[in-house]
Amino acid sequence: MKTTRKPTSLDYAILGLVHQKPQTGYGIRKAFDTTALGNYSSSPGVIYPALTRLQELGLVVNATIKDTKKSKFHCTKEGESILKAWLLKPIEIKDIAKSLNDLLLRFAFMENLLNRKLQLEFLSSFQDVLKKYIKSLKEYHKSEYNTMPLNARLAFEHGIDSYTTTLKWCVKTISDLKKQKTEN
């Protein structure tokens, strides 16, 4: 029975993993434990309810492999479609401010689902929105510089520097992908 709930960021992370390759529940937990996905909990009390939710949504199925008798979660066609729609979702300033990790997660799962042109469009949009956001942060910083407590100002400057580093990563990644495209 399908529900009308929408997938969460954790659901998309799991969906992306099982789309790349079918996985056991333990394998999914291990991936969360040993990779950058670690900002999500690898607890069985988090992963297994998410897998149940994805099954209820019809986005994954749990199938037993005859040779090993182990069951692995597989992405369904509907799961792939939902994942692809999430990857193609337009980037907004609120995504940069509130869910930067989700944007990087989206990029990480693009390689097997989106062609290079769409990957570059995503990165270009990411770059453009980052530039706007950084500009607004710098304007705010300039206008509030004299009234901000020192530690608050220093923390704010760290934020600007972090976003600037992400922008540099975008520029480099676009260049790397374009270079790879011309080499192939």
Short mmCIF file of C-alpha atoms in Angstrom, two decimals:
data_model
loop_
_atom_site.label_atom_id
_atom_site.label_comp_id
_atom_site.label_asym_id
_atom_site.label_seq_id
_atom_site.Cartn_x
_atom_site.Cartn_y
_atom_site.Cartn_z
CA MET A 1 0.00 0.00 0.00
CA LYS A 2 1.46 3.33 -1.06
CA THR A 3 1.21 6.38 1.15
CA THR A 4 1.16 10.02 0.11
CA ARG A 5 4.14 11.02 2.26
CA LYS A 6 7.05 12.61 0.46
CA PRO A 7 10.58 11.24 0.79
CA THR A 8 12.92 12.91 3.28
CA SER A 9 16.60 13.74 2.72
CA LEU A 10 17.47 10.46 4.44
CA ASP A 11 15.10 8.63 2.09
CA TYR A 12 16.80 10.20 -0.93
CA ALA A 13 20.22 9.24 0.43
CA ILE A 14 19.10 5.61 0.79
CA LEU A 15 17.37 5.69 -2.58
CA GLY A 16 20.54 7.00 -4.22
CA LEU A 17 22.61 4.23 -2.62
CA VAL A 18 20.29 1.41 -3.71
CA HIS A 19 19.98 2.93 -7.16
CA GLN A 20 23.76 2.74 -7.54
CA LYS A 21 23.71 -0.90 -6.48
CA PRO A 22 21.26 -3.15 -4.59
CA GLN A 23 22.16 -3.22 -0.90
CA THR A 24 21.30 -5.11 2.26
CA GLY A 25 20.04 -3.11 5.21
CA TYR A 26 23.38 -3.75 6.88
CA GLY A 27 25.24 -2.54 3.77
CA ILE A 28 23.23 0.68 3.82
CA ARG A 29 24.00 1.18 7.51
CA LYS A 30 27.70 0.54 6.82
CA ALA A 31 27.70 3.13 4.02
CA PHE A 32 26.25 5.69 6.44
CA ASP A 33 28.85 4.72 9.03
CA THR A 34 31.92 4.91 6.79
CA THR A 35 31.23 7.70 4.27
CA ALA A 36 30.25 11.35 4.19
CA LEU A 37 26.68 10.15 4.67
CA GLY A 38 27.65 10.00 8.34
CA ASN A 39 25.76 13.21 9.03
CA TYR A 40 22.71 10.95 8.89
CA SER A 41 22.34 8.37 11.63
CA SER A 42 23.38 4.81 10.81
CA SER A 43 21.28 3.50 13.67
CA PRO A 44 18.99 0.55 12.87
CA GLY A 45 16.23 2.59 14.52
CA VAL A 46 16.63 5.20 11.78
CA ILE A 47 17.64 3.17 8.70
CA TYR A 48 15.09 0.36 8.88
CA PRO A 49 12.04 2.61 9.38
CA ALA A 50 13.28 4.66 6.39
CA LEU A 51 13.54 1.47 4.31
CA THR A 52 10.00 0.54 5.37
CA ARG A 53 8.81 4.03 4.39
CA LEU A 54 10.49 3.70 0.98
CA GLN A 55 8.84 0.32 0.45
CA GLU A 56 5.44 1.78 1.42
CA LEU A 57 6.01 4.57 -1.10
CA GLY A 58 6.81 1.95 -3.76
CA LEU A 59 10.31 3.39 -4.29
CA VAL A 60 12.30 0.31 -3.24
CA VAL A 61 11.64 -3.42 -3.07
CA ASN A 62 13.35 -5.99 -0.89
CA ALA A 63 14.19 -9.05 -2.98
CA THR A 64 15.93 -12.25 -1.91
CA ILE A 65 18.88 -13.32 -4.03
CA LYS A 66 18.60 -17.05 -4.77
CA ASP A 67 22.30 -17.92 -4.54
CA THR A 68 23.04 -16.19 -1.24
CA LYS A 69 19.57 -16.20 0.37
CA LYS A 70 20.28 -12.60 1.42
CA SER A 71 17.72 -9.95 0.74
CA LYS A 72 18.76 -6.71 -0.90
CA PHE A 73 16.91 -3.50 -1.46
CA HIS A 74 16.50 -2.47 -5.10
CA CYS A 75 15.33 0.83 -6.53
CA THR A 76 12.05 0.56 -8.46
CA LYS A 77 11.31 2.44 -11.69
CA GLU A 78 9.14 4.80 -9.65
CA GLY A 79 12.03 5.20 -7.18
CA GLU A 80 14.38 6.07 -10.02
CA SER A 81 11.86 8.58 -11.37
CA ILE A 82 11.43 10.26 -7.96
CA LEU A 83 15.21 10.31 -7.44
CA LYS A 84 15.76 11.87 -10.85
CA ALA A 85 13.11 14.54 -10.17
CA TRP A 86 14.85 15.38 -6.89
CA LEU A 87 18.19 15.69 -8.67
CA LEU A 88 16.68 18.06 -11.25
CA LYS A 89 14.85 20.24 -8.72
CA PRO A 90 15.81 23.92 -9.22
CA ILE A 91 18.24 25.36 -6.68
CA GLU A 92 17.04 28.24 -4.54
CA ILE A 93 18.85 30.46 -2.05
CA LYS A 94 17.10 28.66 0.82
CA ASP A 95 18.74 25.43 -0.38
CA ILE A 96 22.16 27.06 -0.09
CA ALA A 97 21.37 28.53 3.34
CA LYS A 98 19.55 25.58 4.91
CA SER A 99 20.47 22.38 3.07
CA LEU A 100 23.87 22.69 1.44
CA ASN A 101 24.61 19.04 2.28
CA ASP A 102 21.52 17.97 0.35
CA LEU A 103 22.79 19.83 -2.73
CA LEU A 104 26.11 18.00 -2.51
CA LEU A 105 24.26 14.72 -1.99
CA ARG A 106 22.21 15.43 -5.11
CA PHE A 107 25.40 16.03 -7.09
CA ALA A 108 26.97 12.83 -5.75
CA PHE A 109 24.09 10.72 -7.12
CA MET A 110 23.86 12.40 -10.53
CA GLU A 111 26.54 10.48 -12.38
CA ASN A 112 24.47 7.36 -13.09
CA LEU A 113 21.17 9.15 -13.70
CA LEU A 114 21.84 12.43 -15.51
CA ASN A 115 23.91 13.17 -18.58
CA ARG A 116 26.91 15.47 -18.36
CA LYS A 117 24.95 18.43 -19.77
CA LEU A 118 22.41 18.22 -16.92
CA GLN A 119 25.18 17.80 -14.36
CA LEU A 120 26.87 20.95 -15.67
CA GLU A 121 23.56 22.84 -15.65
CA PHE A 122 23.09 21.85 -11.99
CA LEU A 123 26.58 23.04 -11.10
CA SER A 124 26.17 26.26 -13.04
CA SER A 125 22.93 26.98 -11.20
CA PHE A 126 24.59 26.06 -7.90
CA GLN A 127 27.41 28.51 -8.72
CA ASP A 128 25.01 31.32 -9.68
CA VAL A 129 22.86 30.95 -6.56
CA LEU A 130 25.96 30.72 -4.36
CA LYS A 131 27.29 33.98 -5.83
CA LYS A 132 24.00 35.74 -5.05
CA TYR A 133 23.91 34.34 -1.53
CA ILE A 134 27.54 35.25 -0.80
CA LYS A 135 26.91 38.77 -2.12
CA SER A 136 23.92 39.16 0.23
CA LEU A 137 25.95 37.85 3.17
CA LYS A 138 28.77 40.31 2.42
CA GLU A 139 26.30 43.19 2.17
CA TYR A 140 24.77 42.24 5.51
CA HIS A 141 28.23 41.88 7.03
CA LYS A 142 29.21 45.33 5.81
CA SER A 143 26.03 46.95 7.12
CA GLU A 144 26.23 45.26 10.55
CA TYR A 145 30.01 45.16 11.02
CA ASN A 146 30.15 47.86 13.70
CA THR A 147 27.18 46.60 15.71
CA MET A 148 27.92 42.87 15.70
CA PRO A 149 29.62 41.39 18.76
CA LEU A 150 33.17 40.28 17.90
CA ASN A 151 32.57 36.53 18.20
CA ALA A 152 29.33 36.74 16.21
CA ARG A 153 31.14 38.68 13.50
CA LEU A 154 33.98 36.17 13.38
CA ALA A 155 31.54 33.26 13.17
CA PHE A 156 29.64 35.07 10.41
CA GLU A 157 32.90 35.61 8.52
CA HIS A 158 33.60 31.89 8.82
CA GLY A 159 30.25 31.26 7.14
CA ILE A 160 31.14 33.58 4.27
CA ASP A 161 34.51 31.86 3.90
CA SER A 162 32.84 28.43 3.88
CA TYR A 163 30.41 29.43 1.15
CA THR A 164 33.28 30.99 -0.80
CA THR A 165 35.16 27.69 -0.59
CA THR A 166 32.07 25.87 -1.88
CA LEU A 167 31.92 28.36 -4.76
CA LYS A 168 35.57 27.64 -5.61
CA TRP A 169 34.73 23.93 -5.57
CA CYS A 170 31.85 24.57 -8.02
CA VAL A 171 34.13 26.45 -10.43
CA LYS A 172 36.78 23.71 -10.26
CA THR A 173 34.24 20.91 -10.64
CA ILE A 174 32.66 22.54 -13.69
CA SER A 175 36.12 22.86 -15.22
CA ASP A 176 37.00 19.25 -14.38
CA LEU A 177 33.76 17.90 -15.86
CA LYS A 178 34.16 19.95 -19.02
CA LYS A 179 37.76 18.81 -19.36
CA GLN A 180 36.78 15.17 -18.89
CA LYS A 181 34.02 15.60 -21.46
CA THR A 182 36.51 16.80 -24.09
CA GLU A 183 38.95 13.97 -23.28
CA ASN A 184 36.35 11.25 -23.88
#
